[in-house]
XYZ file of N, CA and C in Angstrom:
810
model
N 227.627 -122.067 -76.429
C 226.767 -121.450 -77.446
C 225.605 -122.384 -77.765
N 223.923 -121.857 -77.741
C 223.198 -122.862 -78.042
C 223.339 -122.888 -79.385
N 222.572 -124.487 -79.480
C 222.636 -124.634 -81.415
C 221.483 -124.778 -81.764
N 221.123 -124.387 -83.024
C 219.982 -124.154 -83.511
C 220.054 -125.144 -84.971
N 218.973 -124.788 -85.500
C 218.744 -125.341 -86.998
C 217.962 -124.592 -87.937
N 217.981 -124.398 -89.440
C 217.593 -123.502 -89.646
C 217.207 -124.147 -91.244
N 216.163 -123.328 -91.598
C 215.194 -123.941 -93.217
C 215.729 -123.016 -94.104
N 216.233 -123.624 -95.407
C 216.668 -123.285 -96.262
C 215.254 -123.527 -97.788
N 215.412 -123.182 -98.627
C 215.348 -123.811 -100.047
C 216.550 -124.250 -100.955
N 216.197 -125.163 -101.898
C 217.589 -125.549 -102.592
C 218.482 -124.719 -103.183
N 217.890 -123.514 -103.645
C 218.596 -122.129 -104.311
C 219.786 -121.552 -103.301
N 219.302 -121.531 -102.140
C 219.987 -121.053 -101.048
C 221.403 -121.986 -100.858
N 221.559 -122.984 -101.059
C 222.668 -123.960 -100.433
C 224.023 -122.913 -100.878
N 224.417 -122.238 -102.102
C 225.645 -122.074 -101.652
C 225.856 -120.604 -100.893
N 224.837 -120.515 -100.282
C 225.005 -119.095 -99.386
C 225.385 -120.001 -98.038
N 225.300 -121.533 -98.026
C 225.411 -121.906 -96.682
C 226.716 -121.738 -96.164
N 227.582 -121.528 -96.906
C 228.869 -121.434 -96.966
C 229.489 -120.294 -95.395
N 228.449 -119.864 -95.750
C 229.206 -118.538 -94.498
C 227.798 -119.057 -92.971
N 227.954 -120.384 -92.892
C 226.535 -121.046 -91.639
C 227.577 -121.648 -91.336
N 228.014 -121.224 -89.966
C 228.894 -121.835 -88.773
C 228.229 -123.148 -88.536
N 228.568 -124.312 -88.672
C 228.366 -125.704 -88.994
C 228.021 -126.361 -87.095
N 228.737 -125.079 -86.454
C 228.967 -125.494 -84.743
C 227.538 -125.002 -84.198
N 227.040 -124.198 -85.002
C 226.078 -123.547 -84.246
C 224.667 -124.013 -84.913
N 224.741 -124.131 -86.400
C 223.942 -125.051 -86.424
C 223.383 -125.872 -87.138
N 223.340 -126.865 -86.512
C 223.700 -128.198 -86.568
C 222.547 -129.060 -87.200
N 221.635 -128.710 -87.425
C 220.632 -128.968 -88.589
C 220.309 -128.404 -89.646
N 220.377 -128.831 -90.611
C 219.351 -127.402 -91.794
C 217.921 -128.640 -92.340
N 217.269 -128.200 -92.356
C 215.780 -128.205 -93.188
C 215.586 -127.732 -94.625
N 215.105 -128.731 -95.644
C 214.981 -128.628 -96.729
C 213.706 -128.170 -97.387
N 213.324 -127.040 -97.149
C 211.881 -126.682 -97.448
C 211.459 -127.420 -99.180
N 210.396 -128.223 -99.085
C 210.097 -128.681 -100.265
C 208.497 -127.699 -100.906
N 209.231 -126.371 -101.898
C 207.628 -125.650 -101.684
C 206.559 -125.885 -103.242
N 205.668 -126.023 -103.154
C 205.232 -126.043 -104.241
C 206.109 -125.270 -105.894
N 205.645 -126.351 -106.209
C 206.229 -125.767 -108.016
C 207.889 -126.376 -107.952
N 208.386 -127.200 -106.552
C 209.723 -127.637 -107.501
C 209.721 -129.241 -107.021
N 210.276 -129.720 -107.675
C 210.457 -130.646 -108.010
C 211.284 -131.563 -107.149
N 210.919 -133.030 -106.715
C 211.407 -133.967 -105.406
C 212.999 -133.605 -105.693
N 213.443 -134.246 -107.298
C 214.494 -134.145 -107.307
C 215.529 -133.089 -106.590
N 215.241 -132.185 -106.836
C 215.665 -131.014 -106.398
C 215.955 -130.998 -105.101
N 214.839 -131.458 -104.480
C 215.248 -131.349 -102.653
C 215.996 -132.542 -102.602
N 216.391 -133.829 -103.071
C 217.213 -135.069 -103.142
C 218.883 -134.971 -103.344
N 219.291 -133.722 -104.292
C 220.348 -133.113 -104.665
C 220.102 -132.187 -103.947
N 219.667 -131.478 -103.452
C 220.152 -130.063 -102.125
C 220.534 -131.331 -100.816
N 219.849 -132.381 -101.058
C 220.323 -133.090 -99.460
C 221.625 -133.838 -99.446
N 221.570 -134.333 -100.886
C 222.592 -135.026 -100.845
C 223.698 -133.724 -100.960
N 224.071 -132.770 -101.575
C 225.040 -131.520 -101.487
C 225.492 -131.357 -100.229
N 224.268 -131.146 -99.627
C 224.677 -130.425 -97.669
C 225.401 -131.885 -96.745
N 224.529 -132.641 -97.016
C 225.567 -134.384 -96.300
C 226.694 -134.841 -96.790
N 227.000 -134.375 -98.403
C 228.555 -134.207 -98.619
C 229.112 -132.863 -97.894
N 228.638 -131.678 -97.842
C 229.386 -131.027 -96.858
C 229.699 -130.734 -95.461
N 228.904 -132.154 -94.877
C 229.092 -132.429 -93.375
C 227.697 -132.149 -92.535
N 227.093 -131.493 -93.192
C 225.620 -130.899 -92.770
C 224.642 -131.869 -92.366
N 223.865 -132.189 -91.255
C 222.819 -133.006 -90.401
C 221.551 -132.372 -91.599
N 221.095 -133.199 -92.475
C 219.967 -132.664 -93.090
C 218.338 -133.076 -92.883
N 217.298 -132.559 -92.638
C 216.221 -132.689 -92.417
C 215.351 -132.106 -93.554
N 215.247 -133.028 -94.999
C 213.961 -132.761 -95.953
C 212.720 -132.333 -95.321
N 211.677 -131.671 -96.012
C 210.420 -131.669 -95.773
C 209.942 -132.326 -96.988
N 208.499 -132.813 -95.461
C 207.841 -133.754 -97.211
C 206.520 -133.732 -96.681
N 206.086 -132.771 -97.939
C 204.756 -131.792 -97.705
C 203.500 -132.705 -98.571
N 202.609 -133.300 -97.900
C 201.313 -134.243 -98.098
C 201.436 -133.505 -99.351
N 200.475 -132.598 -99.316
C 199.889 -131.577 -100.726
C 200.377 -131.353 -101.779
N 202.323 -131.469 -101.644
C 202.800 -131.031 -102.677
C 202.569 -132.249 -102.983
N 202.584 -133.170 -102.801
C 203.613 -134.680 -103.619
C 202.081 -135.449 -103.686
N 201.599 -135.531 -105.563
C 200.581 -135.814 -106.227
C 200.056 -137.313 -106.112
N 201.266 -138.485 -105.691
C 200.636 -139.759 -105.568
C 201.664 -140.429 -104.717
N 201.094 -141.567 -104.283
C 201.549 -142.771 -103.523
C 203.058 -142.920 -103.903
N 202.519 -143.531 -105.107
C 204.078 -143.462 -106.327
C 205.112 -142.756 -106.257
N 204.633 -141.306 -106.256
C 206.178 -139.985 -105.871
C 206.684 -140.298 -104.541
N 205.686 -140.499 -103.886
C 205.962 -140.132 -102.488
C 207.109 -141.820 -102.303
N 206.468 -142.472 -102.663
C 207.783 -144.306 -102.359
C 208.822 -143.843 -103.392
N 209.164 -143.122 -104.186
C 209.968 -142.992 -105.114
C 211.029 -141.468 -104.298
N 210.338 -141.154 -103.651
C 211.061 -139.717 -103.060
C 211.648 -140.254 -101.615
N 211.058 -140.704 -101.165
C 211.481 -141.462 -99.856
C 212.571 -142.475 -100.183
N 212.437 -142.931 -101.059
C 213.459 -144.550 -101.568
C 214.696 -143.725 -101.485
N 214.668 -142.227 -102.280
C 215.717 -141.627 -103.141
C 216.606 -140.909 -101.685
N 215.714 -140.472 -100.563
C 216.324 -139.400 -99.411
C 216.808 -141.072 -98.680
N 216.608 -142.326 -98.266
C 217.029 -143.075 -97.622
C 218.182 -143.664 -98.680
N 218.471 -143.751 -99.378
C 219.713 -144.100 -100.316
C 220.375 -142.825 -100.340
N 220.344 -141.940 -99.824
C 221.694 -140.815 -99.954
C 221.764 -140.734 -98.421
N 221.167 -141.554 -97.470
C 221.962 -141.130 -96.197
C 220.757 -140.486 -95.303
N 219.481 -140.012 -95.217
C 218.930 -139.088 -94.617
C 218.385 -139.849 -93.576
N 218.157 -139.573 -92.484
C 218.065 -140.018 -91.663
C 216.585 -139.618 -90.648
N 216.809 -138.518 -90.903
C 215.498 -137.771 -90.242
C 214.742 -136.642 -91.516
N 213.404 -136.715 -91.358
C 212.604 -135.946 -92.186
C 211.680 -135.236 -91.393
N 210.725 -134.308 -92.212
C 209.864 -133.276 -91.642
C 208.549 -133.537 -92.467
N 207.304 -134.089 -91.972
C 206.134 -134.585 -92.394
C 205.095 -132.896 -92.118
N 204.899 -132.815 -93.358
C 203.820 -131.788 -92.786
C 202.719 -131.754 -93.711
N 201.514 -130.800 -93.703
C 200.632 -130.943 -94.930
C 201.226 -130.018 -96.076
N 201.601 -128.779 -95.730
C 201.798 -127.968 -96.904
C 200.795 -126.877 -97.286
N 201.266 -126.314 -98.315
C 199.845 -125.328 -98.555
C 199.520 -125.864 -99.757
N 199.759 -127.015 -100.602
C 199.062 -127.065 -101.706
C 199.687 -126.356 -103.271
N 199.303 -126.469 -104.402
C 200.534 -125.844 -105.608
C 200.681 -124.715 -105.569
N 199.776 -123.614 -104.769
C 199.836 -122.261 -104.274
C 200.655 -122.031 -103.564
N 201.977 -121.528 -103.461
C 202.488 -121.196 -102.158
C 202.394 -120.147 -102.022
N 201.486 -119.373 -102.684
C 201.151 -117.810 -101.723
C 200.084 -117.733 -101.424
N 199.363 -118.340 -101.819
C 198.068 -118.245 -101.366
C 197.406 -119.739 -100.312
N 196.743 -119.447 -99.370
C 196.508 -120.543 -98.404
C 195.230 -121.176 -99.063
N 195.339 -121.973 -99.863
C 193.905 -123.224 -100.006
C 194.149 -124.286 -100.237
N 192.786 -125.199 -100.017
C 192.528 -126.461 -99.891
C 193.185 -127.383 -101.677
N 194.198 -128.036 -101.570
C 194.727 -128.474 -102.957
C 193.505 -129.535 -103.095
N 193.164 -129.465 -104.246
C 192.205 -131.049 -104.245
C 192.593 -131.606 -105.526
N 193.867 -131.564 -105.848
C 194.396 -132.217 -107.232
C 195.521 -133.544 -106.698
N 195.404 -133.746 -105.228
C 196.725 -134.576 -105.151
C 195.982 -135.162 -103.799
N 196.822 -136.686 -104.134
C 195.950 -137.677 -102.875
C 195.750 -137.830 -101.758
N 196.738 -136.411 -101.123
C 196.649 -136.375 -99.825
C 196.898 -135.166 -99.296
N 195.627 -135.108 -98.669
C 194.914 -133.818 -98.006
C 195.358 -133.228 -96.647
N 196.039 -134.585 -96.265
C 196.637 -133.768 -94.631
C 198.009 -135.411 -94.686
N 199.074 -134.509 -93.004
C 199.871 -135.263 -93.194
C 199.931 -136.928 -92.573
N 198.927 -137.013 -91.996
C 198.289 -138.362 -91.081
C 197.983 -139.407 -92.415
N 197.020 -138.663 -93.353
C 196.989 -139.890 -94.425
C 198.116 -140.250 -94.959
N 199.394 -139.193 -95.286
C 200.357 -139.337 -96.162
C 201.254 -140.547 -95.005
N 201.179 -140.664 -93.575
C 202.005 -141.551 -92.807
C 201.581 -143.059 -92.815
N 200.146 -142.980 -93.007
C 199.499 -144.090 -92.919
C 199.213 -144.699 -94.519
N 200.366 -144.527 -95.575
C 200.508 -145.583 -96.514
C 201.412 -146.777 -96.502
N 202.397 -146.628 -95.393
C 202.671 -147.852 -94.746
C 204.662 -147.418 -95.212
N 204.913 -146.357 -95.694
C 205.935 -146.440 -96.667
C 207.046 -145.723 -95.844
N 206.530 -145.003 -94.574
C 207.864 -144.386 -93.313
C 208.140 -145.734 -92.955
N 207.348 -146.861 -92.207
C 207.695 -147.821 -91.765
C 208.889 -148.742 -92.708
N 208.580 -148.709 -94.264
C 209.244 -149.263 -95.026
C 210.630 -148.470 -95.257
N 210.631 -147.568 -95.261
C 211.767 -146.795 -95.627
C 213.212 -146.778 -94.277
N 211.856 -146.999 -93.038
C 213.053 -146.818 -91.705
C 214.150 -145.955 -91.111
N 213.487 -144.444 -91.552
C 213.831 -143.336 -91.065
C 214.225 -143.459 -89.509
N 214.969 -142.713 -88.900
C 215.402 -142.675 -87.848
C 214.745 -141.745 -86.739
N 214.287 -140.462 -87.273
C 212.810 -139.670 -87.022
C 211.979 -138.970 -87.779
N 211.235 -138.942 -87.592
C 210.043 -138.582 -88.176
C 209.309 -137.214 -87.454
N 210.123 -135.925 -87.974
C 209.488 -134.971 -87.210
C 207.976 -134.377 -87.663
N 207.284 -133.783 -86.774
C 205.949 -133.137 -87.760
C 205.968 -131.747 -87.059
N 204.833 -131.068 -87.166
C 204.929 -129.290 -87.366
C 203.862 -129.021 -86.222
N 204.081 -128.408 -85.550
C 203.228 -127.541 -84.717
C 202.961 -126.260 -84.970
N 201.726 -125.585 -84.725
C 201.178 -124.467 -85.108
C 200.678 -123.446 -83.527
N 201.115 -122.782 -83.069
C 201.327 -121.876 -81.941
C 200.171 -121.096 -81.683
N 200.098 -120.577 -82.982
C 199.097 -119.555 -83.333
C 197.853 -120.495 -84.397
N 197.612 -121.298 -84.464
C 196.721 -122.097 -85.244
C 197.240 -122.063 -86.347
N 195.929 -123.219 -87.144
C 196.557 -122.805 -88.936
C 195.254 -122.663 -89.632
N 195.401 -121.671 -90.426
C 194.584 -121.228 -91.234
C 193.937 -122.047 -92.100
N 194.893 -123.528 -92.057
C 193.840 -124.410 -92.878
C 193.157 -125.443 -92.126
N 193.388 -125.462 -90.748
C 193.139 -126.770 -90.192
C 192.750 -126.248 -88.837
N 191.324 -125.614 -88.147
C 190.871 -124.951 -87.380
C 190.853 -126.152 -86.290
N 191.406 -127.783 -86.469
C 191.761 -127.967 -85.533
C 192.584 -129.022 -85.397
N 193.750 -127.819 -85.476
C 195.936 -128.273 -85.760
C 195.740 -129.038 -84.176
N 195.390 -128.461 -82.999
C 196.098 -129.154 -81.690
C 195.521 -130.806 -82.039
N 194.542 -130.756 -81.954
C 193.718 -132.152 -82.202
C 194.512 -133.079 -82.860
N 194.804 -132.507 -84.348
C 195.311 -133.573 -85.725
C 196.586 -133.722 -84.782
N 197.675 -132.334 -84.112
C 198.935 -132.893 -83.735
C 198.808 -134.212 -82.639
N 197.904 -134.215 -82.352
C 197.643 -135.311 -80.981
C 197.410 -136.627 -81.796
N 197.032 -136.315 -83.183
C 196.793 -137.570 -83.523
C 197.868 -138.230 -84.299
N 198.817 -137.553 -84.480
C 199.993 -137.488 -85.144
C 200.755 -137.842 -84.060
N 200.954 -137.577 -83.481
C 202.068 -138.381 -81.829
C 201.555 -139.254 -81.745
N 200.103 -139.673 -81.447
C 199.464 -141.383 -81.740
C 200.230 -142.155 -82.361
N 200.166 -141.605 -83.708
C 200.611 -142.546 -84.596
C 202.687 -142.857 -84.401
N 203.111 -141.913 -84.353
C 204.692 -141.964 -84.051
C 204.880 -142.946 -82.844
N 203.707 -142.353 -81.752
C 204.076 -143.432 -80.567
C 203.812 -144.687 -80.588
N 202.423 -145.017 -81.382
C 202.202 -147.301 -81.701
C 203.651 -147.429 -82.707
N 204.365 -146.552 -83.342
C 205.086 -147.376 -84.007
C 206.560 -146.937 -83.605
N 206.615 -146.542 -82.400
C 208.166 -146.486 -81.635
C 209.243 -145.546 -82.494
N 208.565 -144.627 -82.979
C 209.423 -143.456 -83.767
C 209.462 -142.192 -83.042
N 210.908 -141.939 -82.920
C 211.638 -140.558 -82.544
C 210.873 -139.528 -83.291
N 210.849 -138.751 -82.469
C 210.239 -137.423 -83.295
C 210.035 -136.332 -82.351
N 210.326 -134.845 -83.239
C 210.341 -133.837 -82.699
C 209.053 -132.828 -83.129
N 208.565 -132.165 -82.229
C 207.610 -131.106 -83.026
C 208.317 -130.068 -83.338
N 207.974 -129.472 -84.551
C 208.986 -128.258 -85.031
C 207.937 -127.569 -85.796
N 207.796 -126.166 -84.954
C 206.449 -125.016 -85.414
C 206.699 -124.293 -86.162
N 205.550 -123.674 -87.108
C 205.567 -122.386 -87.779
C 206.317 -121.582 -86.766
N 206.875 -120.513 -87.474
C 207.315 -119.182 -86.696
C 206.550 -118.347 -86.350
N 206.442 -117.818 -85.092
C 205.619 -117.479 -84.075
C 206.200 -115.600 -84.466
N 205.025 -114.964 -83.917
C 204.745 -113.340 -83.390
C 204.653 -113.415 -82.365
N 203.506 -113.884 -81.713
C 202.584 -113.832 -80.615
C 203.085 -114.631 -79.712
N 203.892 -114.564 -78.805
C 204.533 -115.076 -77.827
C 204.201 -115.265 -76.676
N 203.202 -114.608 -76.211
C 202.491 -115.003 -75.267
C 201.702 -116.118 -75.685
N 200.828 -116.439 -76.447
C 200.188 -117.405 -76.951
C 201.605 -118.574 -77.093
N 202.373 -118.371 -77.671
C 203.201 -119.878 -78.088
C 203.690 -120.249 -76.580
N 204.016 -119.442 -75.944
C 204.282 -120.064 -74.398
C 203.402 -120.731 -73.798
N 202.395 -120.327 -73.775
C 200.861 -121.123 -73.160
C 201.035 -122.377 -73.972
N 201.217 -122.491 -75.534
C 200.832 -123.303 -76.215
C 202.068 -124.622 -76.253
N 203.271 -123.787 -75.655
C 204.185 -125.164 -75.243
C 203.974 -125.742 -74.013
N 203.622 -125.267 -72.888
C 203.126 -125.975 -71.710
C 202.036 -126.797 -71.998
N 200.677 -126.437 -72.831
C 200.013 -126.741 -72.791
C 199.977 -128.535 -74.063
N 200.736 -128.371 -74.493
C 201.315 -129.446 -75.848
C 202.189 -130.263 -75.131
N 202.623 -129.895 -73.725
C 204.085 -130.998 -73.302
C 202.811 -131.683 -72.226
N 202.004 -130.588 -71.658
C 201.106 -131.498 -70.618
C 200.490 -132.458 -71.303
N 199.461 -131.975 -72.576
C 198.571 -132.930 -73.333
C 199.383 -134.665 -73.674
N 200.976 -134.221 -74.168
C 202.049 -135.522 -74.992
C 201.748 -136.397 -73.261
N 202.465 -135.923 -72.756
C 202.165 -136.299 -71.561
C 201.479 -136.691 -70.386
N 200.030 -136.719 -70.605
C 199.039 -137.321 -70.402
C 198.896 -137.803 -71.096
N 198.642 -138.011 -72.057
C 198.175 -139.359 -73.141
C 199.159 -140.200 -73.481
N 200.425 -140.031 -73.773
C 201.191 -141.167 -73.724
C 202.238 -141.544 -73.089
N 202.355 -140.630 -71.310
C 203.375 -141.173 -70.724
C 205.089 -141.109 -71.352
N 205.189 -139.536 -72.437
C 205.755 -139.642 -73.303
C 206.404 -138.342 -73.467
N 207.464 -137.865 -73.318
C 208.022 -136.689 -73.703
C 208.515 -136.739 -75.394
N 208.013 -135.283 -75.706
C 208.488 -134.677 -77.373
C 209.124 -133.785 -77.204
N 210.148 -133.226 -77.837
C 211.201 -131.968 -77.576
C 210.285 -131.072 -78.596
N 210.436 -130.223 -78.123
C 209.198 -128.849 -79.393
C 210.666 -128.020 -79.490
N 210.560 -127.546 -81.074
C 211.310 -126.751 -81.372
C 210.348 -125.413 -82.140
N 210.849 -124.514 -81.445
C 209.740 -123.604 -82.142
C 210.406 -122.485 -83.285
N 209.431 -122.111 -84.211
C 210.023 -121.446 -84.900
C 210.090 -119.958 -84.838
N 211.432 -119.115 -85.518
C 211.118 -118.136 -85.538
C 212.329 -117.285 -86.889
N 211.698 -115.900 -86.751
C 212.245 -115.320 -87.842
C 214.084 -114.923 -87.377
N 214.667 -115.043 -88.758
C 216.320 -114.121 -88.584
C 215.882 -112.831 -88.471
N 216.776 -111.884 -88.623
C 216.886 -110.502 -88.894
C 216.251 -110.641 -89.941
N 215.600 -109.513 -90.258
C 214.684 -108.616 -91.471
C 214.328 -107.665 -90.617
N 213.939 -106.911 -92.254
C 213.100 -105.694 -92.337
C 211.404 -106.275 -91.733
N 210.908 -105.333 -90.899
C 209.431 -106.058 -90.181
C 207.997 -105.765 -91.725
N 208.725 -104.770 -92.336
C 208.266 -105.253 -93.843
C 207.769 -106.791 -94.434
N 209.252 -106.898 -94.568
C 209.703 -108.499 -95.023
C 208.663 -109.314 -94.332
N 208.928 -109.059 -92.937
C 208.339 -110.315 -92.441
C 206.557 -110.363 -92.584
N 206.210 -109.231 -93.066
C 204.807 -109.049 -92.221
C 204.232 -109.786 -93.977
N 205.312 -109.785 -94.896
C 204.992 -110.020 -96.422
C 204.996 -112.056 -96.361
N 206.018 -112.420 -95.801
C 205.831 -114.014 -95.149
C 205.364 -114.460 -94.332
N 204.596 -113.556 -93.385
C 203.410 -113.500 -92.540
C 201.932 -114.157 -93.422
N 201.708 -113.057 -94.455
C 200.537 -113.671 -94.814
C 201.110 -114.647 -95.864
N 201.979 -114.924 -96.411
C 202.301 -116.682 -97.339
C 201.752 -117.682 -96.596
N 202.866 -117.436 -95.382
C 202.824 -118.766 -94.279
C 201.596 -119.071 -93.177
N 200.608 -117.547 -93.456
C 199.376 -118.048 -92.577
C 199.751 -117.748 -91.075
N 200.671 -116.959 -90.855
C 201.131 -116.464 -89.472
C 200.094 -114.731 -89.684
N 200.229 -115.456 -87.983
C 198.987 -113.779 -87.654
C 200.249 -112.725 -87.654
N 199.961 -111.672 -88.462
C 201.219 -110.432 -88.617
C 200.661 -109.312 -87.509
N 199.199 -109.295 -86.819
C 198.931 -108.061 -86.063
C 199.916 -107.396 -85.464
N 200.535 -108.468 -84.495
C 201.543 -107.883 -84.295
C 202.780 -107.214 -84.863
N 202.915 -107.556 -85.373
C 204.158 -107.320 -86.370
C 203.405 -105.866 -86.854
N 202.464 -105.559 -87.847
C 201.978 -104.440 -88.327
C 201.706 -103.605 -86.997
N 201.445 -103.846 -85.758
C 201.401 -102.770 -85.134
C 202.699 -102.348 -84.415
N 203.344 -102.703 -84.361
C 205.168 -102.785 -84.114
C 205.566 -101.917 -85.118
N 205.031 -102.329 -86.345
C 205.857 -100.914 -87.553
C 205.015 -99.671 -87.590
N 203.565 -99.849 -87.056
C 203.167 -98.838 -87.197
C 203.437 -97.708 -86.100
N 203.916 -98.370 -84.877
C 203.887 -97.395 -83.824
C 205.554 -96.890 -84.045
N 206.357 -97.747 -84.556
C 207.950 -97.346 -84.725
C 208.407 -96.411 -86.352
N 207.097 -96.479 -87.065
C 207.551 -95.460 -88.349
C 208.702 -96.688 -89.130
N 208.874 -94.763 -89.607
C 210.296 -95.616 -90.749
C 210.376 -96.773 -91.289
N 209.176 -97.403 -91.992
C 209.151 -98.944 -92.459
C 210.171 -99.566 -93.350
N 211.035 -98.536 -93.706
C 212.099 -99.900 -94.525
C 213.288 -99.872 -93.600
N 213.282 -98.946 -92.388
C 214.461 -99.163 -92.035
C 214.288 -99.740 -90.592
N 213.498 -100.248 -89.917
C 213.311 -100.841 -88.892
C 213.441 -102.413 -89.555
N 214.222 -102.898 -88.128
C 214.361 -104.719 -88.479
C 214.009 -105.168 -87.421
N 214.023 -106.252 -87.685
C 213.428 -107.422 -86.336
C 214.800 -107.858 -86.100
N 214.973 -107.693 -84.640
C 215.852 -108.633 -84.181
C 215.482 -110.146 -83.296
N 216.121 -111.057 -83.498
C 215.828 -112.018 -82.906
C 216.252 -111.956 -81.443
N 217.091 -111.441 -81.045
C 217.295 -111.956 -79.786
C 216.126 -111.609 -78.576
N 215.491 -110.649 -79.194
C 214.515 -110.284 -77.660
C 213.357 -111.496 -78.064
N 212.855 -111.971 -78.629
C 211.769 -113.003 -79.079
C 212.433 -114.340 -78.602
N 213.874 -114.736 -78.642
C 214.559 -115.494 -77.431
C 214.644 -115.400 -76.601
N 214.300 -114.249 -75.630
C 214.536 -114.096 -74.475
C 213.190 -114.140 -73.828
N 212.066 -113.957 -74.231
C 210.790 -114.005 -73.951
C 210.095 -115.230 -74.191
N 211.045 -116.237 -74.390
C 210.472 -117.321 -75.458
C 210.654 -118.326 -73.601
N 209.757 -119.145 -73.511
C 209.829 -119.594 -72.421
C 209.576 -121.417 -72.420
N 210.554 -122.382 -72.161
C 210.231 -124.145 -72.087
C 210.110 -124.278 -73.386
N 210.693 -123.762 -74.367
C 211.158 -124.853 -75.356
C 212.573 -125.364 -75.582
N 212.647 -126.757 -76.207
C 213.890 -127.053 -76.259
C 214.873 -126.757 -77.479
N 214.206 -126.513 -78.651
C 215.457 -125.866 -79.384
C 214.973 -124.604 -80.125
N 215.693 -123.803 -81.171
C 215.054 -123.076 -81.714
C 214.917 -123.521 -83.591
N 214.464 -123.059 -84.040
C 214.441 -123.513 -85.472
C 214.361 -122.018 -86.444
N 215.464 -121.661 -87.014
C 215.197 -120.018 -87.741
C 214.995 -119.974 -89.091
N 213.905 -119.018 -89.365
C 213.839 -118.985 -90.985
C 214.598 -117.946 -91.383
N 214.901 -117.837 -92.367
C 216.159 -116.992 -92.742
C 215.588 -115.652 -93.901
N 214.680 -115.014 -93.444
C 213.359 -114.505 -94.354
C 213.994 -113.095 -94.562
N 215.205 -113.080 -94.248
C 215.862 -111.438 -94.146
C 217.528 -112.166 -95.056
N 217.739 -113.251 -95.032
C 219.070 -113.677 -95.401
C 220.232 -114.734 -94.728
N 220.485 -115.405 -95.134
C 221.330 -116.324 -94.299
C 222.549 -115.480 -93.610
N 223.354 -114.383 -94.753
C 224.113 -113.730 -94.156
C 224.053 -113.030 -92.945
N 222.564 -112.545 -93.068
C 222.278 -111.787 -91.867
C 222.294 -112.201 -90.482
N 221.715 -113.765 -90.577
C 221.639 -114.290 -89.559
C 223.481 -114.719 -88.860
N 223.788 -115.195 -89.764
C 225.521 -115.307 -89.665
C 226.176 -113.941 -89.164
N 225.718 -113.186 -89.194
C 226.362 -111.668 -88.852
C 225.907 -111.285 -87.453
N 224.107 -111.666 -87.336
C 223.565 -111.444 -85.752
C 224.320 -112.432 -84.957
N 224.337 -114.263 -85.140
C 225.362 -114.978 -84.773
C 226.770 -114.354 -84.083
N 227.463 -113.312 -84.958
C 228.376 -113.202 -84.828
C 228.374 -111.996 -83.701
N 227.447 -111.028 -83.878
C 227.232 -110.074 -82.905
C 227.109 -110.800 -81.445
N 226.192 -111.954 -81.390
C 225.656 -112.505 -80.016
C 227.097 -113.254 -79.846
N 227.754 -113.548 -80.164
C 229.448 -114.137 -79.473
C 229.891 -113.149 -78.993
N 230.388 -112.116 -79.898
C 231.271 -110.948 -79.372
C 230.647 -110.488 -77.872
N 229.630 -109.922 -77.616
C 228.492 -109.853 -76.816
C 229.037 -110.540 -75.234
């Protein structure tokens, strides 16, 4: 059975209860605007008392100074964490996509280069790839290149792990084309984990489509040509099967953890 990993928020932890621990074997701590470090510090420490491989996010935009950020890091390396997720974030908006200009760091390259991953001595240091671009950063391939720079002068493990993808033809191009680039420039393999949606309603998704800055065309023309909009769902498995050279998967759970635990359970029987 492959294993996957999958992003939670802290609200979610005791639904984890019914997440087959075999299958998968990471969870991600989405840190989203409006809550508080603590919060993701106690969801991590909860899931590593219950045996769980945990991976915080730690979003430039949300986290207002130098100060939080050595004080949030101090707090995830004293309960055990081992690996984290560096990204920019969207800023105190999380529904709406703009530029935060209330907090000291604007993207996630400045937030690495305060000297305080090196101090803390994380074990990896993952960052985010964007398939389909990002709506705030017209040029994500570039910054990610400059972001493996930096992981590679300072001999840190790290994985790329993407927004969740529609457009699949594009993210296939865009993993060949991201393993050739790592690989010409630094003589260096990165494992890409790409993202994608659980079961939902294509409703649902097309509604965390525009939060997260994912292109929904697809998705809206999928419900429009199939009708019946509350009762059509997305299944994951055909978007796995079309999904081509990446090495793991990473699922958002935008329909329910149960649900995904239930498709899980369908793809065994199977």
């Amino acid at each position: 059975m492959q294993k996957y990993s999958i992003e939670i928020v802290p609200k979610q932890i005791e639904r984890l209860k019914y997440l087959p621990k075999d299958v998968f074997t990471e969870v991600y701590v989405a840190y989203i605007p409006g809550e508080k470090y603590e919060s993701i510090v106690e969801a991590s420490k909860s899931l590593i008392k219950d045996g769980f491989n945990v991976i915080p996010h730690c979003p430039a935009r949300t986290i207002p100074s130098k100060k939080e950020l050595d004080s949030y890091l101090f707090q995830l390396s004293s309960i055990g964490v081992k690996k984290i997720l560096t990204l920019a974030g969207s800023g105190n908006n999380h529904f709406e996509i703009t530029e935060n200009r209330n907090n000291i760091f604007s993207n996630t390259l400045e937030m690495l280069e305060t000297g305080l991953f090196e101090k803390y001595q994380f074990e990896q240091i993952n960052i985010v790839g964007h398939p389909e671009g990002n709506p705030m950063d017209p040029e994500s391939d570039k910054n990610l290149l400059l972001k493996c720079q930096w992981l590679y002068k300072r001999n840190f493990n790290s994985s790329i792990v993407t927004q969740w993808t529609t457009n699949l033809e594009s993210t296939n191009k865009w993993i060949l084309d991201t393993k050739k680039m790592i690989k010409s420039k630094f003589d260096n393999k990165l494992n890409i984990t790409i993202g994608i949606a659980g079961p939902a309603k294509l409703t649902t998704l097309i509604n965390y489509a525009k939060i997260c800055g994912v292109n929904a065309t697809s998705l809206i023309l999928k419900n429009k040509q199939l009708g019946l909009r509350n009762l059509i769902r997305h299944n994951p498995t055909k978007t796995i099967e079309e999904l081509r050279n990446y090495d793991n998967l990473h699922f958002f759970p935008f329909g329910g953890i149960r649900e995904i635990c239930d498709w899980i359970n369908e793809k065994v029987k199977s």
